[in-house]
Amino acid sequence: MVDFDKDALVSTEWLAANMQAPDLRIVDGSYYLPNEGLDPRREFEVQHIPGAVFFDIDEISDPGSDLPHMLPPPHIFSSKVRRLGLGDGLRIVVYDQRGIWSAPRVWWTFRYFGHHEVAVLDGGLPKWLHENRPVEEGPSVSEERHFTPRANSFLVRDRDQILAGLGDGREQVIDARRRSRFEGSEPEPREGMRSGHIPGSLNLPFTEIVDQTSQTLLAPDALRQRFEAEGLNLARPVVTSCGSGVTAGVLALGLHRLGHRETAVYDGSWSDWGRPGDTPVETGPAGSAAASK
């Protein structure tokens, strides 16, 4: 039996066998970067797992923020997801069109708002299609359901909290961006952003905890080895970060699988920290403090 709260993952085999369960809902949480030229909703309508609804990460966000897809206020989240038929008493399986990329962001968002019966489909749509499982086309249809939001502030961090923590070292920050972006040798994809990383942060590109053949999350022993190899102390609190708070969810999912149930995500991530301003920035490999600006 799958424990959604503890396991946080379900297999394609499990979903295929249980997708008709009356308390189960399937969610496509796909997202693409603006420069990729892909519309995830359009891709959803071309093909999706039968019965799935589309969760728009950009739309279900804070309309008052100038940062991309920040967590919305509870009343907005509740209003949006209830229209998708997602609510109290349901088990939710989230997948994305890449494998494991943006679905963990949606998983983390539901957990932030107090819904713990949520899991990620291991391997996502690519694995589902590779196994020749059924899909359907067209927009989703759902019946509204009540959702009670219970925001858990322990699961999110903002810039002021990260700044306050730089000196005391109580929390470790680990960045999911690829190493060239973390080290500052590659320009940021968002115009006007500085290059580099949060001082003292660690780096584990999210792609390194996902099997690139099956698009499934690494097994717990392999996950532990990858995190520890980057210098993370799994006995201490962790905050995950990335470019805009999406793939930080992949690291949060991996840490959850290792028992870190309260891993926090820096919601603004580099789209917040890397903006022109006075937040300190380091370049070079983790721990080198090669430069600061």
Coordinates of C-alpha atoms in Angstrom, one line a residue:
M1 CA 0.0 0.0 0.0
V2 CA 1.3 3.4 -0.9
D3 CA 1.5 6.0 1.9
F4 CA 1.2 9.3 0.0
D5 CA 2.4 11.4 2.9
K6 CA 5.5 9.3 3.6
D7 CA 6.4 7.9 0.2
A8 CA 5.6 11.0 -2.0
L9 CA 5.9 8.8 -5.1
V10 CA 3.7 6.4 -7.0
S11 CA 4.7 4.2 -9.9
T12 CA 3.1 4.1 -13.3
E13 CA 2.0 0.6 -12.5
W14 CA 0.3 1.7 -9.4
L15 CA -1.5 4.6 -11.1
A16 CA -2.7 2.4 -13.9
A17 CA -4.2 -0.1 -11.4
N18 CA -5.8 2.6 -9.2
M19 CA -6.7 5.5 -11.5
Q20 CA -10.5 4.7 -11.3
A21 CA -10.5 4.9 -7.5
P22 CA -13.2 7.4 -6.5
D23 CA -11.0 9.3 -4.1
L24 CA -8.1 9.7 -6.6
R25 CA -7.4 12.7 -8.8
I26 CA -4.7 13.1 -11.4
V27 CA -3.0 16.4 -12.1
D28 CA -0.7 17.5 -14.9
G29 CA 1.6 20.1 -13.4
S30 CA 3.8 20.8 -16.4
Y31 CA 5.7 24.0 -16.9
Y32 CA 8.2 25.3 -19.5
L33 CA 10.6 28.2 -19.4
P34 CA 9.5 31.2 -21.4
N35 CA 12.4 30.8 -23.8
E36 CA 11.4 27.2 -24.7
G37 CA 8.4 28.3 -26.8
L38 CA 6.1 25.6 -25.5
D39 CA 2.7 26.1 -24.0
P40 CA 2.1 23.4 -21.3
R41 CA -1.7 23.7 -21.4
R42 CA -1.7 23.2 -25.2
E43 CA 0.5 20.2 -24.8
F44 CA -1.9 18.9 -22.2
E45 CA -4.8 19.2 -24.5
V46 CA -2.9 17.3 -27.2
Q47 CA -2.4 14.3 -24.8
H48 CA -2.8 13.7 -21.1
I49 CA -3.4 10.8 -18.7
P50 CA -7.1 10.0 -18.7
G51 CA -9.0 12.0 -16.2
A52 CA -6.2 14.5 -15.5
V53 CA -6.7 18.2 -14.9
F54 CA -4.2 20.9 -15.8
F55 CA -2.6 22.9 -12.9
D56 CA -1.2 26.1 -14.4
I57 CA 1.8 27.1 -12.2
D58 CA 1.9 30.6 -13.6
E59 CA -1.9 31.2 -13.2
I60 CA -2.2 29.6 -9.7
S61 CA 0.2 32.2 -8.2
D62 CA 0.4 35.5 -6.3
P63 CA -1.1 38.2 -8.6
G64 CA 0.5 40.9 -6.5
S65 CA 4.1 39.7 -6.9
D66 CA 6.5 40.8 -9.6
L67 CA 8.3 37.5 -9.3
P68 CA 7.3 34.5 -11.4
H69 CA 4.8 32.0 -10.0
M70 CA 5.1 32.8 -6.3
L71 CA 2.8 31.1 -3.8
P72 CA -0.6 32.6 -3.9
P73 CA -2.6 33.7 -0.8
P74 CA -4.6 30.8 0.6
H75 CA -8.0 32.1 -0.6
I76 CA -6.7 32.3 -4.2
F77 CA -5.2 28.9 -4.1
S78 CA -8.4 27.4 -2.7
S79 CA -10.5 29.2 -5.3
K80 CA -8.3 27.9 -8.2
V81 CA -7.9 24.3 -7.1
R82 CA -11.5 23.8 -6.1
R83 CA -12.5 24.6 -9.7
L84 CA -10.2 21.8 -10.8
G85 CA -12.1 19.4 -8.6
L86 CA -9.2 19.1 -6.1
G87 CA -10.2 19.2 -2.5
D88 CA -10.4 17.8 0.9
G89 CA -10.4 14.0 1.3
L90 CA -8.8 13.3 -2.0
R91 CA -5.5 11.6 -3.0
I92 CA -3.7 13.6 -5.7
V93 CA -1.1 12.3 -8.1
V94 CA 0.9 14.9 -9.9
Y95 CA 2.9 14.4 -13.1
D96 CA 4.6 16.5 -15.7
Q97 CA 5.4 16.2 -19.4
R98 CA 9.2 15.9 -18.9
G99 CA 9.3 13.2 -16.3
I100 CA 10.3 14.7 -12.9
W101 CA 10.7 18.5 -13.4
S102 CA 7.8 20.7 -12.4
A103 CA 5.5 18.2 -10.8
P104 CA 7.4 18.3 -7.5
R105 CA 6.7 22.1 -7.3
V106 CA 3.0 21.3 -7.4
W107 CA 3.5 18.5 -4.9
W108 CA 5.3 20.9 -2.5
T109 CA 2.6 23.6 -3.1
F110 CA -0.2 21.3 -2.0
R111 CA 1.8 20.3 1.0
Y112 CA 2.4 23.9 1.9
F113 CA -1.3 24.5 1.9
G114 CA -1.8 21.5 4.2
H115 CA -2.8 18.8 1.8
H116 CA -0.5 15.8 2.5
E117 CA -2.3 13.1 0.5
V118 CA -0.3 14.1 -2.6
A119 CA 2.4 12.2 -4.6
V120 CA 4.4 12.6 -7.7
L121 CA 4.1 10.1 -10.6
D122 CA 7.6 8.6 -10.9
G123 CA 8.8 9.0 -14.5
G124 CA 5.8 11.2 -15.4
L125 CA 4.2 11.3 -18.8
P126 CA 7.4 10.0 -20.7
K127 CA 7.4 6.8 -18.7
W128 CA 3.6 6.4 -19.1
L129 CA 3.9 6.8 -22.9
H130 CA 6.9 4.5 -23.1
E131 CA 4.8 1.8 -21.5
N132 CA 2.0 2.4 -24.1
R133 CA -0.5 3.3 -21.5
P134 CA -3.7 5.2 -22.5
V135 CA -4.0 9.0 -23.0
E136 CA -6.8 11.3 -24.0
E137 CA -7.0 14.7 -25.6
G138 CA -8.9 17.9 -25.1
P139 CA -9.5 20.2 -22.1
S140 CA -10.1 18.8 -18.7
V141 CA -13.6 18.5 -17.2
S142 CA -14.1 18.6 -13.4
E143 CA -16.7 19.0 -10.7
E144 CA -15.9 21.7 -8.1
R145 CA -14.9 20.4 -4.7
H146 CA -14.2 22.2 -1.4
F147 CA -10.6 22.8 -0.5
T148 CA -9.5 23.9 3.0
P149 CA -6.1 25.7 2.9
R150 CA -3.9 25.4 5.9
A151 CA -0.6 27.2 5.1
N152 CA 2.5 25.8 6.7
S153 CA 5.1 28.6 6.9
F154 CA 7.8 26.2 7.9
L155 CA 7.9 24.9 4.3
V156 CA 8.8 28.2 2.6
R157 CA 11.5 30.9 2.9
D158 CA 11.8 34.4 1.6
R159 CA 14.8 36.7 0.9
D160 CA 14.8 38.3 4.3
Q161 CA 14.9 34.9 6.0
I162 CA 17.8 33.7 3.8
L163 CA 19.7 36.9 4.5
A164 CA 19.1 36.5 8.2
G165 CA 20.4 32.9 8.1
L166 CA 23.7 33.7 6.2
G167 CA 25.6 34.4 9.4
D168 CA 24.3 31.8 11.8
G169 CA 24.5 28.8 9.5
R170 CA 21.5 27.1 11.1
E171 CA 20.0 26.2 7.8
Q172 CA 21.8 24.8 4.7
V173 CA 20.9 26.1 1.3
I174 CA 21.3 23.8 -1.7
D175 CA 20.8 25.0 -5.2
A176 CA 19.2 22.9 -8.0
R177 CA 20.5 24.9 -11.0
R178 CA 23.2 23.4 -13.3
R179 CA 26.7 24.0 -12.2
S180 CA 27.6 26.6 -14.8
R181 CA 24.8 28.9 -13.6
F182 CA 25.6 28.3 -10.0
E183 CA 29.2 29.1 -10.5
G184 CA 28.4 32.2 -12.6
S185 CA 30.2 31.1 -15.8
E186 CA 26.9 31.0 -17.7
P187 CA 24.6 34.0 -18.0
E188 CA 21.2 33.6 -16.4
P189 CA 18.3 33.0 -18.8
R190 CA 16.2 35.8 -17.3
E191 CA 17.4 39.2 -18.6
G192 CA 19.0 41.5 -16.1
M193 CA 19.9 38.9 -13.5
R194 CA 23.3 38.7 -11.9
S195 CA 25.3 35.4 -12.1
G196 CA 26.4 33.3 -9.3
H197 CA 24.9 31.9 -6.1
I198 CA 23.9 32.6 -2.5
P199 CA 27.0 32.8 -0.3
G200 CA 27.8 29.5 1.4
S201 CA 25.1 27.6 -0.6
L202 CA 25.7 24.1 -2.0
N203 CA 24.9 22.9 -5.5
L204 CA 23.3 19.7 -6.7
P205 CA 21.7 20.0 -10.1
F206 CA 18.3 18.4 -10.0
T207 CA 19.0 16.4 -13.1
E208 CA 21.6 14.5 -11.0
I209 CA 19.0 12.9 -8.7
V210 CA 16.8 11.8 -11.7
D211 CA 17.7 8.8 -13.8
Q212 CA 18.0 10.3 -17.3
T213 CA 16.9 7.1 -19.0
S214 CA 13.7 6.4 -17.1
Q215 CA 13.1 9.9 -15.8
T216 CA 12.5 8.4 -12.4
L217 CA 13.9 9.6 -9.1
L218 CA 17.0 7.8 -7.8
A219 CA 16.5 5.2 -5.1
P220 CA 17.0 6.4 -1.5
D221 CA 20.5 5.0 -1.1
A222 CA 21.7 6.8 -4.3
L223 CA 19.9 10.0 -3.2
R224 CA 21.7 10.0 0.1
Q225 CA 25.0 9.5 -1.6
R226 CA 24.4 12.4 -4.0
F227 CA 23.4 14.8 -1.3
E228 CA 26.2 13.9 1.0
A229 CA 28.7 14.0 -1.8
E230 CA 27.9 17.7 -2.2
G231 CA 28.5 18.4 1.5
L232 CA 24.9 18.4 2.8
N233 CA 24.5 17.3 6.4
L234 CA 21.3 15.4 6.4
A235 CA 20.9 15.8 10.1
R236 CA 20.5 19.6 9.8
P237 CA 17.7 21.8 8.4
V238 CA 17.7 22.3 4.6
V239 CA 16.4 25.0 2.2
T240 CA 16.3 24.3 -1.5
S241 CA 16.6 26.9 -4.2
C242 CA 16.9 27.1 -8.0
G243 CA 16.1 29.6 -10.7
S244 CA 12.5 30.5 -9.8
G245 CA 11.3 28.0 -7.2
V246 CA 10.3 25.2 -9.6
T247 CA 13.1 22.6 -9.7
A248 CA 13.9 23.4 -6.1
G249 CA 10.9 21.1 -5.6
V250 CA 12.8 18.2 -7.1
L251 CA 15.5 18.4 -4.4
A252 CA 12.8 18.9 -1.8
L253 CA 11.1 15.7 -3.0
G254 CA 14.4 13.8 -2.9
L255 CA 15.0 15.0 0.7
H256 CA 11.5 14.1 1.7
R257 CA 12.2 10.5 0.5
L258 CA 15.1 10.6 2.9
G259 CA 12.9 11.6 5.8
H260 CA 13.3 15.4 5.6
R261 CA 9.6 16.1 5.8
E262 CA 10.1 19.8 6.7
T263 CA 12.5 20.8 3.8
A264 CA 11.8 24.4 2.9
V265 CA 11.8 26.0 -0.5
Y266 CA 13.1 29.5 -1.2
D267 CA 10.1 30.5 -3.2
G268 CA 11.7 33.4 -5.1
S269 CA 15.0 31.6 -5.5
W270 CA 17.5 33.2 -8.0
S271 CA 14.8 35.2 -9.7
D272 CA 14.6 37.1 -6.4
W273 CA 18.1 36.9 -5.0
G274 CA 19.9 37.5 -8.3
R275 CA 18.0 40.7 -9.2
P276 CA 20.1 43.9 -9.3
G277 CA 20.5 45.0 -5.7
D278 CA 22.6 44.5 -2.6
T279 CA 22.1 40.8 -1.9
P280 CA 25.5 39.3 -1.7
V281 CA 26.6 36.9 -4.5
E282 CA 29.4 34.5 -4.8
T283 CA 30.8 32.9 -7.9
G284 CA 32.9 29.8 -8.5
P285 CA 32.3 26.3 -7.1
A286 CA 30.5 25.7 -3.8
G287 CA 32.8 26.6 -0.9
S288 CA 35.3 28.5 -3.0
A289 CA 34.0 32.0 -2.4
A290 CA 36.0 33.0 -5.5
A291 CA 34.3 36.3 -5.9
S292 CA 31.7 38.5 -4.3
K293 CA 29.6 41.3 -5.8

